[in-house]
Amino acid sequence: MPYEIVHTIGSTVYFVFFLLFLWVRRTPRINPGAGWWAAAMAFALAARLVLVTVFGDQQGHDTAVAVYTAISAVAKFCLMVGLVRFFEVPVRLRGFWIALLAIEAWIVVAWSGGMSPLLRDGGVALFNAIFQLYAGWIVLSRRQVLAPRLLSVTALASVLLALHWATFPFMARMPDWFTQSFMIGMVLAMVQYFSLLAAVLLSFQKRLLEAESRALDMAFQDPLTGLSNQRYMRTLFENALVLANRPHQQVAVVFIDIDNFKPVNDRAGHRVGDEVLKIMATRLRATTRSTDICARIGGDEFVAICTQLESEEHAHDIARKLLNAFTEPVLIEGREYRLGASIGISLYPRHGTTLAELLEYADRAMYQIKGGGKNGYRIHAGDEQQA
């Protein structure tokens, strides 16, 4: 393929990648690596344009190659900084700056001082090969954080580019292979930067999914305890009814109010009060099953919707376990707090068929416990106080 066509294709490819990275960089809060890779493409494009406009005489050719290698070195520097920023590698950039300044000085001295072409090309090849090998190592060591297969391709392309640059001093002496060598390098660079562009887009997708997950958590979870909130509890109750419609299956709505919480919250402060609520929420989760629904519906009020109960006695067992869990002392910052729980229970379908009805009856039973001395449980409809 003619020399001019190879570099025209290369310039076009780098220009397209520059626009793509620049477009991605404009996305709010995008990973900073994209901006550095846009700069790398800009310098790679500038280097190719220098070669496209090369003069016909040998002096013009040597000057163009010197400028090309100098600009190309800056592109490799931007590639490395982009990788460090993208993967948050804990390294200082001072070493990269020193290496860049050293190779630029080498190029000036080598091309202006009449140094042997093989020696001057060897210095340039060594710089680029080391940078590409280091790039491959960074990507390979961080591939698990995003997309292992994709980043393995990036690492492989970087290593092959390092090997490609290692042949540069010899290809420069072989006119028949020199143009093909540029073509091979361009293809490898395309693979490298295309995979990096895909990695940027994947990281953006991951950030969107995480933001969506956090938004759902905020919509359906209590921010302090991580339990379901009242809104989500109502949604989950509909699913619980599906299980309750099986033969001989019941659902218990357990209303829990923490006893003696207000004095602790007032005297020890809201920070301690919040820790108490978190601990009680943890105990609630540990005492109930994974199929049960646990929610915080008020300051110190919790609800557990227990599904797939075989009999009313099962509800008594659950209430006793909850009562034991909530009456255990709470230790915070070396200080022990003794609380308790007033628990009211209603049963579906015996006491109602809607969550509003069941919560009302469970709440009534809970207040009966409150009025009778606290720290106990009662099932709605006149059952005797237990425990």
Short mmCIF file of C-alpha atoms in Angstrom, two decimals:
data_model
loop_
_atom_site.label_atom_id
_atom_site.label_comp_id
_atom_site.label_asym_id
_atom_site.label_seq_id
_atom_site.Cartn_x
_atom_site.Cartn_y
_atom_site.Cartn_z
CA MET A 1 0.00 0.00 0.00
CA PRO A 2 1.42 3.46 -0.89
CA TYR A 3 3.08 5.44 1.86
CA GLU A 4 0.70 8.41 1.58
CA ILE A 5 -2.43 6.25 1.73
CA VAL A 6 -1.22 4.46 4.88
CA HIS A 7 -0.69 7.73 6.73
CA THR A 8 -3.94 9.23 5.40
CA ILE A 9 -5.83 6.22 6.77
CA GLY A 10 -3.92 6.51 10.05
CA SER A 11 -4.70 10.22 10.33
CA THR A 12 -8.39 9.57 9.68
CA VAL A 13 -8.55 6.80 12.29
CA TYR A 14 -6.86 8.94 14.94
CA PHE A 15 -9.12 11.88 14.13
CA VAL A 16 -12.24 9.73 14.58
CA PHE A 17 -10.94 8.38 17.91
CA PHE A 18 -10.08 11.91 19.01
CA LEU A 19 -13.66 13.01 18.36
CA LEU A 20 -15.09 9.97 20.14
CA PHE A 21 -12.97 10.43 23.25
CA LEU A 22 -13.68 14.17 23.22
CA TRP A 23 -17.41 13.47 22.98
CA VAL A 24 -17.26 11.00 25.87
CA ARG A 25 -15.15 13.45 27.89
CA ARG A 26 -17.99 15.98 27.76
CA THR A 27 -20.22 13.62 29.76
CA PRO A 28 -20.64 15.00 33.30
CA ARG A 29 -18.42 13.31 35.92
CA ILE A 30 -16.95 10.88 33.39
CA ASN A 31 -13.72 9.13 34.28
CA PRO A 32 -10.77 11.54 33.69
CA GLY A 33 -8.92 8.92 31.63
CA ALA A 34 -11.10 9.79 28.62
CA GLY A 35 -9.73 13.34 28.45
CA TRP A 36 -6.13 12.15 28.47
CA TRP A 37 -6.84 9.61 25.74
CA ALA A 38 -8.46 12.34 23.66
CA ALA A 39 -5.22 14.29 24.04
CA ALA A 40 -3.22 11.17 23.08
CA MET A 41 -5.27 10.86 19.90
CA ALA A 42 -4.76 14.55 19.14
CA PHE A 43 -0.97 14.18 19.39
CA ALA A 44 -1.01 10.92 17.40
CA LEU A 45 -3.00 12.69 14.70
CA ALA A 46 -0.57 15.60 14.65
CA ALA A 47 2.36 13.18 14.34
CA ARG A 48 0.75 11.45 11.36
CA LEU A 49 -0.02 14.76 9.66
CA VAL A 50 3.65 15.62 9.86
CA LEU A 51 4.51 12.46 7.95
CA VAL A 52 1.75 13.05 5.39
CA THR A 53 3.33 16.43 4.54
CA VAL A 54 6.88 15.03 4.44
CA PHE A 55 9.28 16.68 2.02
CA GLY A 56 10.79 14.68 -0.82
CA ASP A 57 14.44 15.32 0.01
CA GLN A 58 16.30 13.36 2.68
CA GLN A 59 16.81 16.38 4.93
CA GLY A 60 13.07 17.07 4.92
CA HIS A 61 12.36 13.42 5.62
CA ASP A 62 14.74 13.30 8.60
CA THR A 63 13.22 16.47 10.04
CA ALA A 64 9.71 15.10 9.65
CA VAL A 65 10.65 11.82 11.34
CA ALA A 66 12.26 13.74 14.23
CA VAL A 67 9.10 15.82 14.71
CA TYR A 68 6.96 12.70 14.35
CA THR A 69 8.85 10.82 17.06
CA ALA A 70 8.80 13.86 19.39
CA ILE A 71 5.01 14.29 19.08
CA SER A 72 4.41 10.54 19.22
CA ALA A 73 6.26 10.40 22.55
CA VAL A 74 3.80 12.94 23.98
CA ALA A 75 0.95 10.72 22.80
CA LYS A 76 2.42 7.78 24.75
CA PHE A 77 2.76 10.01 27.81
CA CYS A 78 -0.93 10.97 27.59
CA LEU A 79 -1.85 7.30 27.18
CA MET A 80 -0.02 6.43 30.40
CA VAL A 81 -1.48 9.31 32.41
CA GLY A 82 -4.93 8.32 31.17
CA LEU A 83 -4.42 4.75 32.38
CA VAL A 84 -3.21 5.95 35.78
CA ARG A 85 -6.24 8.25 36.14
CA PHE A 86 -8.72 5.72 34.79
CA PHE A 87 -7.63 2.86 37.04
CA GLU A 88 -6.65 5.14 39.97
CA VAL A 89 -3.16 3.64 40.10
CA PRO A 90 -1.31 4.99 43.18
CA VAL A 91 1.81 6.24 41.37
CA ARG A 92 3.31 9.69 41.00
CA LEU A 93 3.41 11.24 37.55
CA ARG A 94 6.82 12.77 38.14
CA GLY A 95 8.55 9.72 36.68
CA PHE A 96 6.50 9.95 33.50
CA TRP A 97 7.34 13.63 33.12
CA ILE A 98 11.04 12.92 33.58
CA ALA A 99 10.92 10.12 30.99
CA LEU A 100 9.10 12.39 28.53
CA LEU A 101 11.58 15.24 28.95
CA ALA A 102 14.47 12.79 28.63
CA ILE A 103 13.25 11.32 25.34
CA GLU A 104 12.50 14.78 23.91
CA ALA A 105 16.05 15.84 24.79
CA TRP A 106 17.37 12.62 23.23
CA ILE A 107 15.49 13.35 19.99
CA VAL A 108 16.87 16.88 19.78
CA VAL A 109 20.44 15.72 20.43
CA ALA A 110 20.22 12.65 18.21
CA TRP A 111 18.80 14.37 15.15
CA SER A 112 20.77 17.61 15.44
CA GLY A 113 24.07 16.03 16.43
CA GLY A 114 24.35 13.58 13.56
CA MET A 115 24.00 10.50 15.77
CA SER A 116 23.90 7.09 14.12
CA PRO A 117 20.35 6.43 12.79
CA LEU A 118 20.30 2.98 14.37
CA LEU A 119 21.28 4.42 17.77
CA ARG A 120 18.84 7.34 17.68
CA ASP A 121 15.98 5.09 16.53
CA GLY A 122 16.89 2.63 19.24
CA GLY A 123 16.44 5.25 21.96
CA VAL A 124 13.01 6.19 20.63
CA ALA A 125 12.02 2.54 20.30
CA LEU A 126 13.14 1.81 23.87
CA PHE A 127 11.03 4.68 25.27
CA ASN A 128 7.89 3.64 23.40
CA ALA A 129 8.36 -0.07 24.11
CA ILE A 130 8.77 0.53 27.85
CA PHE A 131 5.71 2.77 27.98
CA GLN A 132 3.61 0.23 26.09
CA LEU A 133 4.79 -2.63 28.31
CA TYR A 134 3.96 -0.62 31.40
CA ALA A 135 0.56 0.20 29.90
CA GLY A 136 -0.06 -3.49 29.34
CA TRP A 137 0.93 -4.29 32.92
CA ILE A 138 -1.40 -1.64 34.38
CA VAL A 139 -4.36 -2.85 32.33
CA LEU A 140 -3.67 -6.53 33.03
CA SER A 141 -3.33 -5.98 36.78
CA ARG A 142 -6.56 -3.95 36.93
CA ARG A 143 -8.67 -5.94 34.48
CA GLN A 144 -10.83 -7.48 37.23
CA VAL A 145 -12.25 -4.11 38.28
CA LEU A 146 -14.29 -3.67 35.11
CA ALA A 147 -14.32 -6.13 32.19
CA PRO A 148 -11.59 -8.83 32.34
CA ARG A 149 -11.95 -10.05 28.75
CA LEU A 150 -12.07 -6.58 27.22
CA LEU A 151 -9.11 -5.31 29.22
CA SER A 152 -7.14 -8.47 28.43
CA VAL A 153 -7.46 -7.44 24.78
CA THR A 154 -6.17 -3.98 25.69
CA ALA A 155 -3.22 -5.47 27.54
CA LEU A 156 -2.40 -7.81 24.65
CA ALA A 157 -2.53 -4.94 22.15
CA SER A 158 -0.19 -2.93 24.38
CA VAL A 159 2.33 -5.76 24.61
CA LEU A 160 2.22 -6.30 20.83
CA LEU A 161 2.77 -2.58 20.33
CA ALA A 162 5.80 -2.81 22.60
CA LEU A 163 7.18 -5.61 20.44
CA HIS A 164 6.30 -3.62 17.35
CA TRP A 165 8.27 -0.60 18.59
CA ALA A 166 11.19 -2.88 19.41
CA THR A 167 11.47 -3.64 15.67
CA PHE A 168 11.36 0.05 14.70
CA PRO A 169 15.16 0.55 14.35
CA PHE A 170 15.33 -2.40 11.95
CA MET A 171 12.16 -1.61 9.98
CA ALA A 172 13.46 1.91 9.39
CA ARG A 173 16.39 0.35 7.50
CA MET A 174 14.07 -1.75 5.30
CA PRO A 175 12.03 0.46 2.93
CA ASP A 176 9.92 -2.47 1.70
CA TRP A 177 8.71 -3.19 5.23
CA PHE A 178 8.67 0.32 6.68
CA THR A 179 5.23 1.24 5.29
CA GLN A 180 3.76 -2.12 6.31
CA SER A 181 5.20 -1.58 9.78
CA PHE A 182 3.25 1.67 10.09
CA MET A 183 0.11 -0.16 8.99
CA ILE A 184 0.58 -2.88 11.63
CA GLY A 185 1.18 -0.27 14.31
CA MET A 186 -1.97 1.61 13.31
CA VAL A 187 -4.10 -1.57 13.52
CA LEU A 188 -2.73 -2.42 16.97
CA ALA A 189 -3.30 1.15 18.15
CA MET A 190 -6.89 0.94 16.85
CA VAL A 191 -7.47 -2.22 18.91
CA GLN A 192 -5.87 -0.63 21.97
CA TYR A 193 -7.85 2.61 21.88
CA PHE A 194 -11.10 1.01 20.77
CA SER A 195 -10.98 -1.28 23.80
CA LEU A 196 -10.15 1.71 26.03
CA LEU A 197 -13.12 3.59 24.60
CA ALA A 198 -15.32 0.58 25.33
CA ALA A 199 -13.90 0.49 28.88
CA VAL A 200 -14.84 4.15 29.39
CA LEU A 201 -18.38 3.49 28.19
CA LEU A 202 -18.64 0.41 30.42
CA SER A 203 -17.47 2.42 33.43
CA PHE A 204 -20.12 5.02 32.61
CA GLN A 205 -22.76 2.28 32.36
CA LYS A 206 -21.59 0.85 35.69
CA ARG A 207 -21.89 4.28 37.30
CA LEU A 208 -25.43 4.67 35.94
CA LEU A 209 -26.44 1.25 37.27
CA GLU A 210 -24.95 2.04 40.68
CA ALA A 211 -26.77 5.39 40.73
CA GLU A 212 -30.01 3.64 39.79
CA SER A 213 -29.46 1.10 42.56
CA ARG A 214 -28.86 3.86 45.10
CA ALA A 215 -31.98 5.67 43.91
CA LEU A 216 -34.02 2.49 44.35
CA ASP A 217 -32.55 2.04 47.81
CA MET A 218 -33.56 5.57 48.71
CA ALA A 219 -37.06 4.97 47.33
CA PHE A 220 -37.67 1.62 49.06
CA GLN A 221 -35.34 1.45 52.05
CA ASP A 222 -35.12 3.21 55.37
CA PRO A 223 -31.86 5.19 55.14
CA LEU A 224 -30.86 4.61 58.76
CA THR A 225 -31.47 0.89 59.24
CA GLY A 226 -31.52 -0.44 55.68
CA LEU A 227 -34.88 -2.13 56.29
CA SER A 228 -37.77 -1.69 53.89
CA ASN A 229 -39.69 1.54 54.31
CA GLN A 230 -43.45 1.77 54.66
CA ARG A 231 -43.98 2.33 50.95
CA TYR A 232 -42.01 -0.73 49.91
CA MET A 233 -43.57 -2.82 52.68
CA ARG A 234 -46.98 -2.29 51.11
CA THR A 235 -45.68 -3.48 47.74
CA LEU A 236 -44.08 -6.58 49.22
CA PHE A 237 -47.25 -7.41 51.17
CA GLU A 238 -49.03 -8.18 47.90
CA ASN A 239 -46.40 -10.84 47.19
CA ALA A 240 -46.85 -12.24 50.69
CA LEU A 241 -50.57 -12.70 50.04
CA VAL A 242 -49.80 -14.97 47.10
CA LEU A 243 -48.03 -17.34 49.48
CA ALA A 244 -50.77 -16.97 52.09
CA ASN A 245 -53.43 -18.19 49.66
CA ARG A 246 -51.93 -21.65 49.72
CA PRO A 247 -53.87 -24.18 51.81
CA HIS A 248 -53.32 -23.90 55.59
CA GLN A 249 -50.97 -20.93 55.19
CA GLN A 250 -51.27 -17.73 57.22
CA VAL A 251 -49.49 -14.38 57.39
CA ALA A 252 -48.70 -12.60 60.65
CA VAL A 253 -48.33 -8.82 60.79
CA VAL A 254 -46.11 -8.08 63.80
CA PHE A 255 -46.09 -4.47 65.07
CA ILE A 256 -43.09 -3.71 67.31
CA ASP A 257 -42.61 -0.59 69.43
CA ILE A 258 -39.32 -0.30 71.35
CA ASP A 259 -39.88 0.29 75.06
CA ASN A 260 -37.84 2.92 76.93
CA PHE A 261 -36.32 4.27 73.73
CA LYS A 262 -37.28 7.91 74.25
CA PRO A 263 -35.35 8.31 77.55
CA VAL A 264 -32.23 6.82 75.94
CA ASN A 265 -32.59 9.07 72.90
CA ASP A 266 -33.18 12.20 75.04
CA ARG A 267 -30.40 11.61 77.57
CA ALA A 268 -27.69 9.95 75.49
CA GLY A 269 -28.38 11.90 72.31
CA HIS A 270 -29.66 11.17 68.85
CA ARG A 271 -26.39 9.57 67.75
CA VAL A 272 -26.72 6.86 70.40
CA GLY A 273 -30.42 6.61 69.60
CA ASP A 274 -29.62 5.97 65.96
CA GLU A 275 -27.17 3.24 66.94
CA VAL A 276 -29.86 1.62 69.09
CA LEU A 277 -32.24 1.58 66.12
CA LYS A 278 -29.59 0.03 63.88
CA ILE A 279 -28.90 -2.69 66.43
CA MET A 280 -32.60 -3.44 66.84
CA ALA A 281 -33.01 -3.60 63.07
CA THR A 282 -30.15 -6.11 62.90
CA ARG A 283 -31.78 -8.21 65.61
CA LEU A 284 -35.09 -8.07 63.76
CA ARG A 285 -33.45 -9.39 60.60
CA ALA A 286 -31.58 -12.10 62.51
CA THR A 287 -34.73 -13.31 64.29
CA THR A 288 -36.97 -13.49 61.22
CA ARG A 289 -36.56 -15.58 58.09
CA SER A 290 -35.32 -14.49 54.68
CA THR A 291 -38.88 -14.84 53.31
CA ASP A 292 -40.27 -12.44 55.91
CA ILE A 293 -40.63 -8.69 55.33
CA CYS A 294 -38.93 -6.36 57.81
CA ALA A 295 -39.66 -2.63 57.77
CA ARG A 296 -39.21 0.49 59.85
CA ILE A 297 -42.36 2.60 59.69
CA GLY A 298 -41.68 5.26 62.32
CA GLY A 299 -39.14 6.58 64.81
CA ASP A 300 -38.90 3.46 66.99
CA GLU A 301 -41.62 1.39 65.33
CA PHE A 302 -40.93 -1.70 63.26
CA VAL A 303 -43.12 -4.15 61.39
CA ALA A 304 -42.39 -7.74 60.46
CA ILE A 305 -44.67 -9.51 58.00
CA CYS A 306 -44.10 -13.21 58.57
CA THR A 307 -45.24 -15.47 55.76
CA GLN A 308 -46.01 -19.17 55.34
CA LEU A 309 -47.15 -19.81 58.90
CA GLU A 310 -48.64 -23.25 59.43
CA SER A 311 -50.64 -22.29 62.53
CA GLU A 312 -51.27 -19.53 65.06
CA GLU A 313 -48.81 -21.19 67.40
CA HIS A 314 -46.09 -20.35 64.89
CA ALA A 315 -46.92 -16.66 65.41
CA HIS A 316 -46.49 -17.14 69.17
CA ASP A 317 -43.05 -18.67 68.57
CA ILE A 318 -41.98 -15.73 66.42
CA ALA A 319 -43.21 -13.20 68.98
CA ARG A 320 -41.29 -14.90 71.81
CA LYS A 321 -38.08 -14.92 69.77
CA LEU A 322 -38.51 -11.24 68.91
CA LEU A 323 -39.21 -10.34 72.51
CA ASN A 324 -36.09 -12.15 73.70
CA ALA A 325 -33.99 -10.42 71.05
CA PHE A 326 -35.29 -6.92 71.84
CA THR A 327 -34.90 -7.28 75.61
CA GLU A 328 -31.23 -8.21 75.44
CA PRO A 329 -29.02 -5.33 76.69
CA VAL A 330 -27.58 -2.97 74.08
CA LEU A 331 -23.91 -2.05 74.46
CA ILE A 332 -22.82 1.23 72.84
CA GLU A 333 -19.46 2.90 73.49
CA GLY A 334 -18.93 0.86 76.64
CA ARG A 335 -22.31 1.72 78.12
CA GLU A 336 -25.16 -0.74 78.52
CA TYR A 337 -28.77 0.19 77.75
CA ARG A 338 -31.75 -1.96 78.68
CA LEU A 339 -34.82 -1.58 76.55
CA GLY A 340 -37.67 -3.88 75.61
CA ALA A 341 -40.49 -4.26 73.13
CA SER A 342 -44.26 -4.07 73.05
CA ILE A 343 -45.46 -6.35 70.28
CA GLY A 344 -48.91 -6.58 68.71
CA ILE A 345 -49.86 -9.23 66.16
CA SER A 346 -52.69 -9.67 63.66
CA LEU A 347 -53.26 -12.62 61.34
CA TYR A 348 -54.32 -12.84 57.73
CA PRO A 349 -57.00 -13.81 56.82
CA ARG A 350 -58.44 -14.14 60.30
CA HIS A 351 -58.29 -10.46 61.27
CA GLY A 352 -58.37 -8.78 57.88
CA THR A 353 -57.53 -9.03 54.21
CA THR A 354 -55.75 -5.69 53.66
CA LEU A 355 -52.50 -4.43 55.10
CA ALA A 356 -54.22 -1.34 56.49
CA GLU A 357 -56.65 -3.48 58.51
CA LEU A 358 -53.96 -5.82 59.76
CA LEU A 359 -51.68 -2.96 60.79
CA GLU A 360 -54.54 -1.29 62.66
CA TYR A 361 -55.36 -4.45 64.61
CA ALA A 362 -51.69 -5.18 65.34
CA ASP A 363 -51.26 -1.59 66.49
CA ARG A 364 -54.23 -1.94 68.86
CA ALA A 365 -52.80 -5.12 70.33
CA MET A 366 -49.44 -3.39 70.78
CA TYR A 367 -51.03 -0.49 72.69
CA GLN A 368 -52.78 -2.98 74.94
CA ILE A 369 -49.33 -4.27 75.88
CA LYS A 370 -48.13 -0.68 76.40
CA GLY A 371 -51.05 0.03 78.73
CA GLY A 372 -50.51 -3.18 80.66
CA GLY A 373 -46.91 -2.59 81.64
CA LYS A 374 -44.94 -2.93 78.37
CA ASN A 375 -42.43 -5.62 77.34
CA GLY A 376 -44.73 -8.33 76.07
CA TYR A 377 -46.79 -9.41 73.10
CA ARG A 378 -50.46 -9.91 72.26
CA ILE A 379 -52.36 -11.34 69.35
CA HIS A 380 -55.42 -9.30 68.37
CA ALA A 381 -58.97 -10.29 69.32
CA GLY A 382 -58.69 -10.68 73.05
CA ASP A 383 -55.92 -13.25 73.39
CA GLU A 384 -54.29 -13.21 76.79
CA GLN A 385 -51.03 -11.36 77.16
CA GLN A 386 -48.08 -13.66 76.82
CA ALA A 387 -44.65 -13.63 78.41
#
